[in-house]
CSV table of C-alpha atoms in Angstrom, one decimal:
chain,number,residue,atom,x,y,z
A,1,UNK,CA,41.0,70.0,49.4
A,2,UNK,CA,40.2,69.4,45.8
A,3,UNK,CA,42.2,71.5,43.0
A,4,UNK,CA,40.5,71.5,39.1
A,5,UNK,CA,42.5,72.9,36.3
A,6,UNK,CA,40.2,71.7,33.4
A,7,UNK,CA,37.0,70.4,32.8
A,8,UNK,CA,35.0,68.8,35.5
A,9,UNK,CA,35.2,64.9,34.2
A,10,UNK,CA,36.8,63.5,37.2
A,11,UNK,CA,35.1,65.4,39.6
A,12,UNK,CA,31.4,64.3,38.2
A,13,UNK,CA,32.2,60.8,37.6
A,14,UNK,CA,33.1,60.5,41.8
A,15,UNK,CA,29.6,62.8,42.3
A,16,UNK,CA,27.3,60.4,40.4
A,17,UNK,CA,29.4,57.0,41.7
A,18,UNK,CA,29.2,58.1,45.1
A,19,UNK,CA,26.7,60.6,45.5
A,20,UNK,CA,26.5,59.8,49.8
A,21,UNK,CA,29.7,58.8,50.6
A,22,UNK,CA,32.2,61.9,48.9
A,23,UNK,CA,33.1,64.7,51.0
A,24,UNK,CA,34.9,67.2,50.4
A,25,UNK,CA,35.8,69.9,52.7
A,26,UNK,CA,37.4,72.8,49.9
A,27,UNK,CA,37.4,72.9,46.1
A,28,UNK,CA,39.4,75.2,44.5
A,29,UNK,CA,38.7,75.6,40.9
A,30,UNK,CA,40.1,77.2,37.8
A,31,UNK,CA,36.5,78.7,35.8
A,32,UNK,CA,33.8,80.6,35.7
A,33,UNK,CA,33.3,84.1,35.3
A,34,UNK,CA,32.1,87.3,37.5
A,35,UNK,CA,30.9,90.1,35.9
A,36,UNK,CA,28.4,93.0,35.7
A,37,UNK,CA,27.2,93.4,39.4
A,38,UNK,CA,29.7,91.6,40.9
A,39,UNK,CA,33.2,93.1,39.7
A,40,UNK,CA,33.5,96.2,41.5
A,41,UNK,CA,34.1,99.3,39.4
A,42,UNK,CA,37.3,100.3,40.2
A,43,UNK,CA,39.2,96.8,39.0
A,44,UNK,CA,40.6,96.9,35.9
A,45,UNK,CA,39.4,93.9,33.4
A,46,UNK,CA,41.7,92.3,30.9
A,47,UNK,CA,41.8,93.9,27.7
A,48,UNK,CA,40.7,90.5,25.6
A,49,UNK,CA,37.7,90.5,28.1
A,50,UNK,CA,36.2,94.5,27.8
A,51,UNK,CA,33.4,93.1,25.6
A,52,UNK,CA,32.0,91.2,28.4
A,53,UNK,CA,32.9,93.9,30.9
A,54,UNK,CA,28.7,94.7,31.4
A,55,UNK,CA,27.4,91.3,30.5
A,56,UNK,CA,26.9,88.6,33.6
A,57,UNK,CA,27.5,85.7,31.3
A,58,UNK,CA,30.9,84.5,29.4
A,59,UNK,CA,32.1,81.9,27.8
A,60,UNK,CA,34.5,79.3,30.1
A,61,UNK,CA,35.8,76.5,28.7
A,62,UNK,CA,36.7,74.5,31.8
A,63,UNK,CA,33.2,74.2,32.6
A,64,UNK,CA,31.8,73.9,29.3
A,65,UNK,CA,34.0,70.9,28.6
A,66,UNK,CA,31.1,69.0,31.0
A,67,UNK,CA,28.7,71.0,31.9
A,68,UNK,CA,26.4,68.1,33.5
A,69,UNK,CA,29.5,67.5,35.8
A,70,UNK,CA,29.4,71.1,36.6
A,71,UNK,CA,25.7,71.5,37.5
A,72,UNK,CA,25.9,68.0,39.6
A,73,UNK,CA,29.6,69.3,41.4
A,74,UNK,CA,27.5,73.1,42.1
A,75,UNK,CA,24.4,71.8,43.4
A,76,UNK,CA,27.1,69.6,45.9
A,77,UNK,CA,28.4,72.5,47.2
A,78,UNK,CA,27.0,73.1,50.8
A,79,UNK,CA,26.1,69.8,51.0
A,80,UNK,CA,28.7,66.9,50.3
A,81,UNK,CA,31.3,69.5,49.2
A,82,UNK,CA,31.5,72.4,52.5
A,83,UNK,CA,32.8,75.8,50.4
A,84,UNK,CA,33.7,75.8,46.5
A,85,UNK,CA,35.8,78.7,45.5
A,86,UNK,CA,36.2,79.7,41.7
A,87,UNK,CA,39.4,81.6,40.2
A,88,UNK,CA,37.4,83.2,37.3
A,89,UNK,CA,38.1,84.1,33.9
A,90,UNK,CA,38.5,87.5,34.4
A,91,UNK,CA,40.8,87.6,36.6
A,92,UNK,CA,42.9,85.0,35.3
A,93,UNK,CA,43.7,87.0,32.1
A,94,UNK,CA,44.8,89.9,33.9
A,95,UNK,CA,47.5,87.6,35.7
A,96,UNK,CA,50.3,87.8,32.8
A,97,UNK,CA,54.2,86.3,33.0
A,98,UNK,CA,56.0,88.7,31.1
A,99,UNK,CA,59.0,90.9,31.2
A,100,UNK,CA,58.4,92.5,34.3
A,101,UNK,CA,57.8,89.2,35.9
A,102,UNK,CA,61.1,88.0,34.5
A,103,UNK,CA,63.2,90.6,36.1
A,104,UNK,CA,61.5,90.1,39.4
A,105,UNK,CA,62.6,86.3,38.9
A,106,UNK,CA,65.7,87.2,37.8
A,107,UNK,CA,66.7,89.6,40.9
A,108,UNK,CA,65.4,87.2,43.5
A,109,UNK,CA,67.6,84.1,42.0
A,110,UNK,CA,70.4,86.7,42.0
A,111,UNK,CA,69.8,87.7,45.3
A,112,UNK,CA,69.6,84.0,46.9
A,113,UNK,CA,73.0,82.9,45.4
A,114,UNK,CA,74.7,85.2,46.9
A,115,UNK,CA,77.0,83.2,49.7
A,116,UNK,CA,76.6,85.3,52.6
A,117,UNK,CA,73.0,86.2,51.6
A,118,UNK,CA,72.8,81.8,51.6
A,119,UNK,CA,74.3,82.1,55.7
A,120,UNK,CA,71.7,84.7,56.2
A,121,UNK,CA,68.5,83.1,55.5
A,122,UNK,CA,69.3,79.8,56.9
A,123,UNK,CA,68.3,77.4,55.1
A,124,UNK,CA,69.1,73.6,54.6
A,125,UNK,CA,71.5,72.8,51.1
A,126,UNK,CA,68.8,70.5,50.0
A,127,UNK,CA,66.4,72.8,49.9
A,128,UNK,CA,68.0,75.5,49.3
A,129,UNK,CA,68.8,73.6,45.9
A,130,UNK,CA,65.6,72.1,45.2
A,131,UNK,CA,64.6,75.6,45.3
A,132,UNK,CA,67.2,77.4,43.0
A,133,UNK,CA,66.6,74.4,40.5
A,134,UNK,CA,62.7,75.0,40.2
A,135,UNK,CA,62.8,78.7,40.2
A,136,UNK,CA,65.8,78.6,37.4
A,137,UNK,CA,63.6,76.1,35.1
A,138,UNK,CA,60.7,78.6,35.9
A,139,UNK,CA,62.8,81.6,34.6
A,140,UNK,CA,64.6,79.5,31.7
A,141,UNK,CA,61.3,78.1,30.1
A,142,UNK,CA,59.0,81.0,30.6
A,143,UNK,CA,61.8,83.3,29.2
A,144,UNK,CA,61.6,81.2,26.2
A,145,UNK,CA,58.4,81.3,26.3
A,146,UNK,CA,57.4,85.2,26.2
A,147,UNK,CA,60.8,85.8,24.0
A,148,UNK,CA,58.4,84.3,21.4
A,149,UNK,CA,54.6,85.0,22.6
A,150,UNK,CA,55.4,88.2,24.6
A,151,UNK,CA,53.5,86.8,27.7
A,152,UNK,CA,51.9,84.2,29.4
A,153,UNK,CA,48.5,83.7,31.4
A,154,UNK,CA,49.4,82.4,34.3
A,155,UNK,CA,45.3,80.6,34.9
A,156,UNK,CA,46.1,77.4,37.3
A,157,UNK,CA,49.4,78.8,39.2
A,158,UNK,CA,46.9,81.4,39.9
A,159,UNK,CA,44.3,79.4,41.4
A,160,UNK,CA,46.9,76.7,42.8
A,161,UNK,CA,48.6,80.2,44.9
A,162,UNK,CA,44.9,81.1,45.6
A,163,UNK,CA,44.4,77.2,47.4
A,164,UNK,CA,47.8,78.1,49.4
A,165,UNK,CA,46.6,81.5,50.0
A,166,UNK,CA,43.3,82.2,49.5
A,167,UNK,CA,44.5,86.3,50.7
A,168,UNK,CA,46.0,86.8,47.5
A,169,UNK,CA,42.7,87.1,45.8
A,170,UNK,CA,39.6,89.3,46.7
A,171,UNK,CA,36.7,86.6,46.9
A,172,UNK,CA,32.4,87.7,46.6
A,173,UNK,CA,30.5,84.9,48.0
A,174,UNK,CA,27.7,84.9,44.6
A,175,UNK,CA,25.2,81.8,42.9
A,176,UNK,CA,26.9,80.6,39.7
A,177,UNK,CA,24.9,79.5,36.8
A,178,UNK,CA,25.0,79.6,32.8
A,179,UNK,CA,23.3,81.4,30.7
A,180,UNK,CA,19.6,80.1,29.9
A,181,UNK,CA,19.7,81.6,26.6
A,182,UNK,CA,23.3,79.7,25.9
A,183,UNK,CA,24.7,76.5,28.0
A,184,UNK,CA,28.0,77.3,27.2
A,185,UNK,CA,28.3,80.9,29.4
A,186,UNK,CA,28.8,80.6,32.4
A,187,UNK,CA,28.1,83.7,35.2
A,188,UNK,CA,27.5,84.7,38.7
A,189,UNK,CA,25.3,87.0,40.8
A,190,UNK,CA,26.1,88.1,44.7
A,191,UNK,CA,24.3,85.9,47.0
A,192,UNK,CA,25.0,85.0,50.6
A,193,UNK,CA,24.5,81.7,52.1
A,194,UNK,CA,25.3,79.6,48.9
A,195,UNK,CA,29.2,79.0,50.4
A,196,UNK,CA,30.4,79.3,46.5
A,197,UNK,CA,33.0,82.2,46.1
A,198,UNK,CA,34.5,84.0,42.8
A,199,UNK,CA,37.7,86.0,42.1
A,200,UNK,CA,36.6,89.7,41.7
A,201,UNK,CA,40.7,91.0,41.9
A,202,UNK,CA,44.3,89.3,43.2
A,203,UNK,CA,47.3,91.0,44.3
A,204,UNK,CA,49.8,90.4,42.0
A,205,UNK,CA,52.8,91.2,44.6
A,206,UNK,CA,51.2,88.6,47.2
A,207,UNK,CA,50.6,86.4,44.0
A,208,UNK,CA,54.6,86.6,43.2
A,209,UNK,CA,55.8,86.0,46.2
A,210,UNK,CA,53.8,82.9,46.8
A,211,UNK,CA,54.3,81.6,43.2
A,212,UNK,CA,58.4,82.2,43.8
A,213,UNK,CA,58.3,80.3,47.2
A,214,UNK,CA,59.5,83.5,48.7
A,215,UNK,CA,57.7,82.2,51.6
A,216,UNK,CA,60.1,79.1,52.1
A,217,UNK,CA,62.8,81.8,52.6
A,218,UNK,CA,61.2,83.5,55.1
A,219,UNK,CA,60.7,86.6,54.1
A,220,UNK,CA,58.9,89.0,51.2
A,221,UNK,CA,60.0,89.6,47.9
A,222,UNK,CA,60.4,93.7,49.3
A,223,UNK,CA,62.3,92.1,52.8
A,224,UNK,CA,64.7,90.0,49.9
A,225,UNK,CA,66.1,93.1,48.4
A,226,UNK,CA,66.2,94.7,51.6
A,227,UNK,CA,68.7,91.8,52.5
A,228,UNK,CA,70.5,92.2,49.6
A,229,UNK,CA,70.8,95.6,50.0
A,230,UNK,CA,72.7,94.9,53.6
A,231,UNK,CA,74.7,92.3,51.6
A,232,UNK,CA,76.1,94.5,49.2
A,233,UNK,CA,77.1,97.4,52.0
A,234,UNK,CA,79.0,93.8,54.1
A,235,UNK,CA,81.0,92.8,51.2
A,236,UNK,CA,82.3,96.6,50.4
A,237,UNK,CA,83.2,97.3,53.7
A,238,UNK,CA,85.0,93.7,53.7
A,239,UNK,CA,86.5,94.6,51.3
């Protein structure tokens, strides 16, 4: 499995030197865009994005950045490189750290602490600390962060949750191109058989608990405060 976060340098360099001998079994990458006939009506777009809401091309920089790289990696796909799957634009932007997100951070790192809800969950002091540590740089740096910007996109967690669990997004299997008219927009259409699939919606609440490891402890972020729910009644009546 490959993962791109930017443009496609790295990627085409490795096509064009060994243009027999790569193979790739998934790429996952961060670009491209699905709109008008592939977006289904009912999913909200982001609001920076409405102007392209009935057009089939957009702008993406990741692809843009190399867009001979880009052609050469999407003609691979099928071929040299199995299935390609692309976290678009679209959805990217609706995938926002901000307050909300905070609290949700901030009541699952309050909830693991917690000694007995620690015995509960079972899981080894190393990693239980490795853990804590990452998740309390997460909520100390992107708190920073949106005290100052308000929020922020969240593109390649998105599409790195996406490689761990491709279930937390809602894929259309579609033929991506640019624009003839302009190189630099970049678009899909539905099309079945090309094994290249695009990111018409994500789940935000699957998306958080992957992105928060919630996994690692074993249970969902809704299961979490369940448990600390039970923790709370243990200690009152221990007390």
């Amino acid at each position: 499995m490959l993962i791109t976060g930017g443009p496609l340098k790295n990627l085409g360099a490795v096509l064009k030197k060994f243009p027999e001998q790569f193979q790739l079994g998934t790429w996952i990458a961060q670009g491209g865009f699905a709109g008008h006939g592939v977006v289904p009506e009912n999913v909200k777009w982001p609001s920076n994005l409405n102007d392209f809401k009935d057009k089939q091309f957009c702008p993406t920089f990741n692809f843009s950045g190399d867009i001979e790289s880009t052609k050469l990696a999407l003609n691979c796909v099928g071929k040299q490189i199995k299935k390609a799957y692309f976290v678009s634009k679209n959805v990217c932007h609706l995938n926002k750290y901000n307050s909300f997100f905070q609290s949700k951070l901030y009541t699952l790192l309050d909830t693991i602490v917690n000694p007995l809800m620690k015995e509960q969950l079972n899981i080894e002091n190393e990693k239980f600390i490795r853990l804590t540590n990452s998740l309390n740089l997460i909520h100390s740096a992107l708190g920073l962060y949106i005290q100052e910007k308000g929020e922020k996109k969240l593109h390649d967690p998105l599409a790195a949750v996406a490689a761990i669990n491709p279930i937390v997004c809602q894929w259309e299997e579609v033929n991506i191109s640019n624009s003839p008219k302009n190189k630099t927009q970049w678009g899909s259409e539905k099309c079945l058989g090309t094994n290249q699939f695009i990111t018409v919606d994500f789940d935000q609440n699957l998306f958080f608990n992957e992105f928060f490891s919630c996994e690692y402890f074993g249970i969902t972020f809704n299961q979490l405060m369940d448990k600390k729910l039970d923790s709370t009644k243990e200690q009152q009546q221990q007390q």
